[in-house]
């Protein structure tokens, strides 16, 4: 539901960086979206297209890399992929797991078209 | 010619920076801030109505209410004798900028415990740091035991989970054990408080937990 606001922030970050570097346009924006980020990738794509339409970003590709949740047991140090059930307990030790990936929501990189 | 630029910039960086400023502003005033989040109708306002009078002897409380429309909730809080400020926004969540403005409206009350009742929504509020010190998710028995796993982020990042309306569980074909197991699966580190705001059952441990909160 808040994907429109998220898409606007992404565009803002990319456009500021492009302007700072004097780029002619932005060919692509790559972002990471963790499964625990609370952001739905499909809704974000839709919002991004809607916001970019009719602006210089209309032709910009949005590459979304989804990051699955990974967790580690603080005791046996084994790494667990909690999967769809998202049970964040160590199956061997019965201890709460530490989440080490899956919370990401960041602009990873840009592909800028250089001015002639 | 195109050029690849690595940024690794958090998408919500602006909000995160404002939230950090809020947190420092509150800490300078020794005001502990709790962010209450839940689906609509889970019972945040009723929980506050029952909680605030029992804290009055120990803490100086105030409440920021967030809703799309009406100041009904702020009126309910003020009826308990506690200062409240209502935020009305066409948004699915509160953000740090809204809290910075609202906090100024309550500054003259010098609260040492500020509750923020977020907009009812199990998804979006979880993404926005408000500058709070403690996060609480209110989850009602009537919502069904599957919700913590379907909407894990809010549960996972909360310091406490209030399992409200436990008196309704028998009417919703769900057992307290099922509800607690589901909460525990995604929130292994959270303090969990099964209670009924309506009957008062289980309120005491929750009140004690809240009364002991400090800035961190």
CSV table of C-alpha atoms in Angstrom, one decimal:
chain,number,residue,atom,x,y,z
A,1,UNK,CA,0.0,0.0,0.0
A,2,UNK,CA,2.9,2.4,0.7
A,3,UNK,CA,4.7,1.3,-2.5
A,4,UNK,CA,3.8,4.6,-4.2
A,5,UNK,CA,5.7,6.5,-1.5
A,6,UNK,CA,8.6,4.0,-1.8
A,7,UNK,CA,8.7,4.4,-5.6
A,8,UNK,CA,8.8,8.2,-5.2
A,9,UNK,CA,11.8,7.9,-2.9
A,10,UNK,CA,13.6,5.6,-5.3
A,11,UNK,CA,13.1,8.1,-8.2
A,12,UNK,CA,14.2,11.0,-6.0
A,13,UNK,CA,17.4,9.2,-4.9
A,14,UNK,CA,18.2,8.3,-8.6
A,15,UNK,CA,17.3,11.7,-10.0
A,16,UNK,CA,19.5,13.6,-7.5
A,17,UNK,CA,22.4,11.3,-8.2
A,18,UNK,CA,22.0,11.6,-12.0
A,19,UNK,CA,21.8,15.4,-11.7
A,20,UNK,CA,24.8,15.5,-9.4
A,21,UNK,CA,26.8,13.6,-12.0
A,22,UNK,CA,25.5,15.5,-14.9
A,23,UNK,CA,24.0,12.4,-16.6
A,24,UNK,CA,21.7,12.8,-19.6
A,25,UNK,CA,19.3,10.2,-18.3
A,26,UNK,CA,18.8,7.1,-16.1
A,27,UNK,CA,18.8,3.8,-18.1
A,28,UNK,CA,18.2,1.6,-15.1
A,29,UNK,CA,17.8,1.6,-11.3
A,30,UNK,CA,18.6,-1.6,-9.4
A,31,UNK,CA,17.1,-2.1,-6.0
A,32,UNK,CA,17.1,-4.8,-3.3
A,33,UNK,CA,13.9,-5.8,-1.7
A,34,UNK,CA,14.1,-8.2,1.2
A,35,UNK,CA,11.2,-10.6,1.9
A,36,UNK,CA,11.0,-9.0,5.4
A,37,UNK,CA,11.0,-5.4,4.1
A,38,UNK,CA,7.2,-5.3,3.9
A,39,UNK,CA,7.3,-4.2,0.3
A,40,UNK,CA,5.6,-6.1,-2.5
A,41,UNK,CA,7.8,-6.1,-5.6
A,42,UNK,CA,4.9,-6.3,-8.1
A,43,UNK,CA,3.1,-3.3,-6.4
A,44,UNK,CA,6.4,-1.4,-6.5
A,45,UNK,CA,6.8,-2.0,-10.2
A,46,UNK,CA,3.3,-0.8,-10.9
A,47,UNK,CA,3.8,2.3,-8.8
A,48,UNK,CA,7.1,3.1,-10.4
A,49,UNK,CA,5.7,2.9,-13.9
A,50,UNK,CA,2.7,5.1,-12.9
A,51,UNK,CA,5.0,7.7,-11.4
A,52,UNK,CA,7.6,7.7,-14.1
A,53,UNK,CA,5.1,8.0,-17.0
A,54,UNK,CA,5.3,11.4,-18.7
A,55,UNK,CA,8.6,12.3,-16.9
A,56,UNK,CA,12.2,11.9,-18.0
A,57,UNK,CA,12.3,8.6,-16.1
A,58,UNK,CA,9.6,7.1,-18.3
A,59,UNK,CA,12.1,4.9,-20.1
A,60,UNK,CA,14.0,3.9,-16.9
A,61,UNK,CA,14.1,0.2,-16.1
A,62,UNK,CA,13.5,-0.9,-12.5
A,63,UNK,CA,15.5,-4.0,-11.7
A,64,UNK,CA,14.2,-5.6,-8.5
A,65,UNK,CA,16.4,-8.2,-6.7
A,66,UNK,CA,14.4,-10.0,-4.1
A,67,UNK,CA,16.4,-11.1,-1.0
A,68,UNK,CA,15.1,-14.1,0.8
A,69,UNK,CA,15.2,-14.2,4.6
A,70,UNK,CA,18.3,-15.9,6.1
A,71,UNK,CA,18.8,-16.5,9.8
A,72,UNK,CA,21.6,-17.8,12.0
A,73,UNK,CA,21.5,-19.7,15.3
A,74,UNK,CA,23.5,-17.7,17.9
A,75,UNK,CA,24.5,-21.0,19.5
A,76,UNK,CA,25.4,-23.6,16.9
A,77,UNK,CA,26.0,-20.9,14.2
A,78,UNK,CA,24.2,-22.9,11.6
A,79,UNK,CA,22.4,-20.9,8.9
A,80,UNK,CA,18.7,-21.4,8.3
A,81,UNK,CA,16.4,-20.4,5.5
A,82,UNK,CA,13.1,-20.1,7.4
A,83,UNK,CA,11.2,-20.4,4.1
A,84,UNK,CA,7.5,-19.6,3.8
A,85,UNK,CA,6.5,-20.7,7.4
A,86,UNK,CA,9.0,-18.1,8.7
A,87,UNK,CA,9.7,-20.0,11.9
A,88,UNK,CA,12.6,-18.1,13.4
A,89,UNK,CA,13.7,-20.7,15.8
A,90,UNK,CA,16.7,-23.1,15.4
A,91,UNK,CA,15.4,-26.6,14.6
A,92,UNK,CA,18.4,-28.2,16.4
A,93,UNK,CA,18.9,-25.9,19.5
A,94,UNK,CA,15.4,-24.5,20.0
A,95,UNK,CA,16.8,-21.0,20.3
A,96,UNK,CA,15.6,-17.8,18.6
A,97,UNK,CA,17.5,-17.2,15.4
A,98,UNK,CA,19.1,-13.9,14.4
A,99,UNK,CA,17.9,-12.6,11.1
A,100,UNK,CA,21.0,-11.8,8.9
A,101,UNK,CA,19.3,-11.0,5.6
A,102,UNK,CA,15.9,-10.2,4.2
A,103,UNK,CA,15.3,-6.7,5.7
A,104,UNK,CA,16.9,-4.9,2.7
A,105,UNK,CA,15.2,-2.0,1.0
A,106,UNK,CA,17.8,-0.1,-0.8
A,107,UNK,CA,18.9,1.5,-4.1
A,108,UNK,CA,21.8,-0.7,-5.0
A,109,UNK,CA,23.0,0.9,-8.2
A,110,UNK,CA,22.2,3.1,-11.2
A,111,UNK,CA,22.9,2.9,-14.9
A,112,UNK,CA,23.4,6.4,-16.0
A,113,UNK,CA,23.6,7.6,-19.6
A,114,UNK,CA,26.4,10.0,-20.0
A,115,UNK,CA,25.8,13.4,-21.6
A,116,UNK,CA,27.5,13.9,-25.0
B,1,UNK,CA,27.8,5.6,-23.2
B,2,UNK,CA,26.4,4.4,-20.0
B,3,UNK,CA,28.0,4.3,-16.6
B,4,UNK,CA,27.2,2.0,-13.6
B,5,UNK,CA,27.1,3.8,-10.3
B,6,UNK,CA,26.9,1.8,-7.0
B,7,UNK,CA,24.9,3.6,-4.4
B,8,UNK,CA,23.7,1.2,-1.7
B,9,UNK,CA,21.4,3.9,-0.4
B,10,UNK,CA,18.5,2.9,1.9
B,11,UNK,CA,15.3,3.9,0.2
B,12,UNK,CA,13.8,5.4,3.3
B,13,UNK,CA,17.0,7.3,4.3
B,14,UNK,CA,15.3,10.7,4.6
B,15,UNK,CA,12.7,9.3,7.0
B,16,UNK,CA,15.4,7.4,8.9
B,17,UNK,CA,17.4,10.6,9.4
B,18,UNK,CA,14.4,12.5,10.6
B,19,UNK,CA,13.5,9.6,12.9
B,20,UNK,CA,17.0,9.7,14.4
B,21,UNK,CA,16.5,13.4,15.1
B,22,UNK,CA,13.2,12.7,16.7
B,23,UNK,CA,14.8,10.1,18.9
B,24,UNK,CA,17.4,12.5,20.1
B,25,UNK,CA,14.9,15.3,20.6
B,26,UNK,CA,12.7,12.9,22.8
B,27,UNK,CA,15.8,11.7,24.7
B,28,UNK,CA,16.9,15.2,25.5
B,29,UNK,CA,13.4,15.7,27.1
B,30,UNK,CA,13.6,12.3,28.9
B,31,UNK,CA,10.5,11.3,27.1
B,32,UNK,CA,10.1,7.6,26.4
B,33,UNK,CA,8.2,6.9,23.1
B,34,UNK,CA,6.2,3.8,22.3
B,35,UNK,CA,4.9,3.2,18.7
B,36,UNK,CA,1.7,1.1,18.8
B,37,UNK,CA,0.9,-0.6,15.6
B,38,UNK,CA,-1.9,-3.1,14.5
B,39,UNK,CA,-4.5,-3.9,12.0
B,40,UNK,CA,-7.6,-1.6,12.2
B,41,UNK,CA,-9.9,-2.7,15.0
B,42,UNK,CA,-7.3,-4.7,17.0
B,43,UNK,CA,-8.1,-2.6,20.0
B,44,UNK,CA,-5.2,0.0,20.3
B,45,UNK,CA,-7.4,2.8,21.6
B,46,UNK,CA,-9.3,0.7,24.1
B,47,UNK,CA,-6.0,-0.7,25.3
B,48,UNK,CA,-4.8,2.9,25.9
B,49,UNK,CA,-8.0,3.8,27.6
B,50,UNK,CA,-7.5,1.0,30.1
B,51,UNK,CA,-3.7,1.5,30.4
B,52,UNK,CA,-3.4,5.3,30.8
B,53,UNK,CA,-5.4,5.7,34.1
B,54,UNK,CA,-3.3,2.9,35.7
B,55,UNK,CA,0.0,4.7,34.8
B,56,UNK,CA,-1.1,8.1,36.0
B,57,UNK,CA,0.4,7.8,39.4
B,58,UNK,CA,3.8,6.8,38.0
B,59,UNK,CA,4.2,8.4,34.6
B,60,UNK,CA,3.2,11.7,32.9
B,61,UNK,CA,1.6,10.4,29.7
B,62,UNK,CA,0.5,11.9,26.4
B,63,UNK,CA,-0.8,10.3,23.1
B,64,UNK,CA,-0.4,11.1,19.4
B,65,UNK,CA,-3.3,9.6,17.5
B,66,UNK,CA,-3.1,8.8,13.8
B,67,UNK,CA,-6.1,8.2,11.6
B,68,UNK,CA,-7.3,9.0,8.0
B,69,UNK,CA,-10.4,10.8,9.3
B,70,UNK,CA,-12.0,12.1,12.5
B,71,UNK,CA,-10.6,13.0,15.9
B,72,UNK,CA,-12.7,10.3,17.6
B,73,UNK,CA,-9.7,8.5,19.1
B,74,UNK,CA,-8.1,11.7,20.5
B,75,UNK,CA,-11.5,12.5,22.1
B,76,UNK,CA,-11.6,9.1,23.7
B,77,UNK,CA,-8.0,9.6,25.1
B,78,UNK,CA,-8.8,13.1,26.4
B,79,UNK,CA,-11.9,11.7,28.2
B,80,UNK,CA,-9.4,9.7,30.4
B,81,UNK,CA,-7.8,13.1,31.4
B,82,UNK,CA,-4.7,12.5,29.2
B,83,UNK,CA,-3.4,15.0,26.6
B,84,UNK,CA,-3.8,13.9,23.0
B,85,UNK,CA,-3.0,15.3,19.6
B,86,UNK,CA,-4.8,13.9,16.5
B,87,UNK,CA,-3.0,13.6,13.2
B,88,UNK,CA,-5.3,13.2,10.1
B,89,UNK,CA,-3.5,12.1,7.0
B,90,UNK,CA,-4.4,10.4,3.7
B,91,UNK,CA,-1.7,7.9,4.2
B,92,UNK,CA,-1.4,4.3,5.1
B,93,UNK,CA,1.2,5.0,7.8
B,94,UNK,CA,2.7,7.8,10.0
B,95,UNK,CA,6.2,9.0,9.2
B,96,UNK,CA,8.9,10.7,11.1
B,97,UNK,CA,8.1,14.2,9.8
B,98,UNK,CA,4.5,14.0,11.0
B,99,UNK,CA,5.7,13.0,14.5
B,100,UNK,CA,8.2,15.9,14.6
B,101,UNK,CA,5.3,18.3,14.1
B,102,UNK,CA,2.9,16.5,16.5
B,103,UNK,CA,5.5,16.3,19.3
B,104,UNK,CA,5.8,20.1,19.3
B,105,UNK,CA,2.0,20.4,20.0
B,106,UNK,CA,2.4,18.2,23.1
B,107,UNK,CA,5.7,19.7,24.3
B,108,UNK,CA,4.0,22.0,26.9
B,109,UNK,CA,2.6,18.9,28.6
B,110,UNK,CA,6.2,17.7,29.2
B,111,UNK,CA,5.2,14.0,28.9
B,112,UNK,CA,7.8,11.4,30.1
B,113,UNK,CA,5.9,8.6,28.3
B,114,UNK,CA,4.5,9.3,24.8
B,115,UNK,CA,2.3,6.8,23.0
B,116,UNK,CA,2.0,7.0,19.2
B,117,UNK,CA,-1.1,5.2,18.0
B,118,UNK,CA,-0.2,4.5,14.4
B,119,UNK,CA,-2.7,4.2,11.5
B,120,UNK,CA,-4.4,0.8,11.5
B,121,UNK,CA,-2.5,-1.3,9.0
B,122,UNK,CA,-0.4,-4.5,9.5
B,123,UNK,CA,2.0,-3.7,6.7
B,124,UNK,CA,3.1,-0.1,5.9
B,125,UNK,CA,3.7,1.3,9.4
B,126,UNK,CA,6.4,-1.3,10.0
B,127,UNK,CA,8.6,0.3,7.4
B,128,UNK,CA,8.7,3.8,8.9
B,129,UNK,CA,10.8,4.5,11.9
B,130,UNK,CA,9.2,7.4,13.8
B,131,UNK,CA,12.0,7.9,16.3
B,132,UNK,CA,10.3,5.8,18.9
B,133,UNK,CA,12.2,3.8,21.6
B,134,UNK,CA,9.9,0.8,21.8
B,135,UNK,CA,7.7,-0.9,19.2
B,136,UNK,CA,4.5,-2.7,20.2
B,137,UNK,CA,2.2,-4.7,17.9
B,138,UNK,CA,-1.4,-5.2,19.1
B,139,UNK,CA,-2.9,-8.4,17.6
B,140,UNK,CA,-6.4,-9.5,18.4
B,141,UNK,CA,-7.6,-13.1,18.8
B,142,UNK,CA,-10.4,-12.5,16.3
B,143,UNK,CA,-7.9,-11.8,13.5
B,144,UNK,CA,-6.9,-15.5,13.3
B,145,UNK,CA,-3.7,-17.3,14.2
B,146,UNK,CA,-2.2,-17.0,10.7
B,147,UNK,CA,-1.6,-13.3,10.7
B,148,UNK,CA,1.8,-13.1,12.3
B,149,UNK,CA,3.2,-15.3,9.6
B,150,UNK,CA,1.4,-13.6,6.8
B,151,UNK,CA,2.5,-10.1,8.0
B,152,UNK,CA,5.8,-11.0,9.6
B,153,UNK,CA,7.7,-7.7,9.5
B,154,UNK,CA,5.7,-5.8,12.1
B,155,UNK,CA,5.6,-8.7,14.5
B,156,UNK,CA,9.3,-9.5,14.0
B,157,UNK,CA,10.6,-6.0,14.8
B,158,UNK,CA,8.3,-5.4,17.8
B,159,UNK,CA,9.7,-5.4,21.4
B,160,UNK,CA,6.3,-6.4,22.7
B,161,UNK,CA,3.2,-8.1,21.3
B,162,UNK,CA,-0.1,-7.5,23.0
B,163,UNK,CA,-2.5,-10.4,22.2
B,164,UNK,CA,-5.7,-8.7,22.8
B,165,UNK,CA,-9.4,-9.9,23.0
B,166,UNK,CA,-8.4,-13.3,24.4
B,167,UNK,CA,-12.0,-13.4,25.7
B,168,UNK,CA,-13.1,-13.7,22.1
B,169,UNK,CA,-10.9,-16.7,21.2
B,170,UNK,CA,-13.5,-19.4,22.0
B,171,UNK,CA,-16.0,-17.6,19.6
B,172,UNK,CA,-13.4,-17.5,16.8
B,173,UNK,CA,-12.5,-21.2,16.8
B,174,UNK,CA,-9.0,-20.5,17.8
B,175,UNK,CA,-7.1,-21.5,20.9
B,176,UNK,CA,-4.8,-19.3,22.9
B,177,UNK,CA,-2.0,-21.8,22.4
B,178,UNK,CA,-2.3,-21.5,18.6
B,179,UNK,CA,-2.2,-17.8,18.7
B,180,UNK,CA,0.8,-17.7,21.0
B,181,UNK,CA,2.6,-20.3,18.9
B,182,UNK,CA,2.1,-18.2,15.8
B,183,UNK,CA,3.3,-15.0,17.5
B,184,UNK,CA,6.4,-16.8,19.0
B,185,UNK,CA,7.4,-18.2,15.6
B,186,UNK,CA,8.1,-14.8,14.1
B,187,UNK,CA,8.8,-12.8,17.2
B,188,UNK,CA,11.1,-15.0,19.3
B,189,UNK,CA,12.6,-12.0,21.2
B,190,UNK,CA,9.4,-10.1,22.0
B,191,UNK,CA,7.6,-9.9,25.3
B,192,UNK,CA,4.1,-11.3,24.8
B,193,UNK,CA,1.1,-10.1,26.8
B,194,UNK,CA,-2.1,-12.1,26.3
B,195,UNK,CA,-4.9,-10.0,27.7
B,196,UNK,CA,-8.4,-8.6,27.3
B,197,UNK,CA,-8.7,-4.8,27.5
B,198,UNK,CA,-12.5,-5.3,27.8
B,199,UNK,CA,-12.5,-7.6,30.8
B,200,UNK,CA,-9.2,-6.5,32.3
B,201,UNK,CA,-7.8,-10.0,32.4
B,202,UNK,CA,-4.0,-10.1,31.9
B,203,UNK,CA,-3.6,-6.3,32.0
B,204,UNK,CA,-1.3,-6.1,35.0
B,205,UNK,CA,1.9,-7.6,33.4
B,206,UNK,CA,1.4,-5.3,30.4
B,207,UNK,CA,1.0,-2.2,32.7
B,208,UNK,CA,4.2,-3.1,34.6
B,209,UNK,CA,6.1,-3.6,31.3
B,210,UNK,CA,5.0,-0.2,30.0
B,211,UNK,CA,5.6,1.6,33.4
B,212,UNK,CA,9.2,0.3,33.3
B,213,UNK,CA,10.1,1.6,29.8
B,214,UNK,CA,12.9,4.2,29.6
B,215,UNK,CA,14.6,6.0,26.8
B,216,UNK,CA,17.2,3.8,25.0
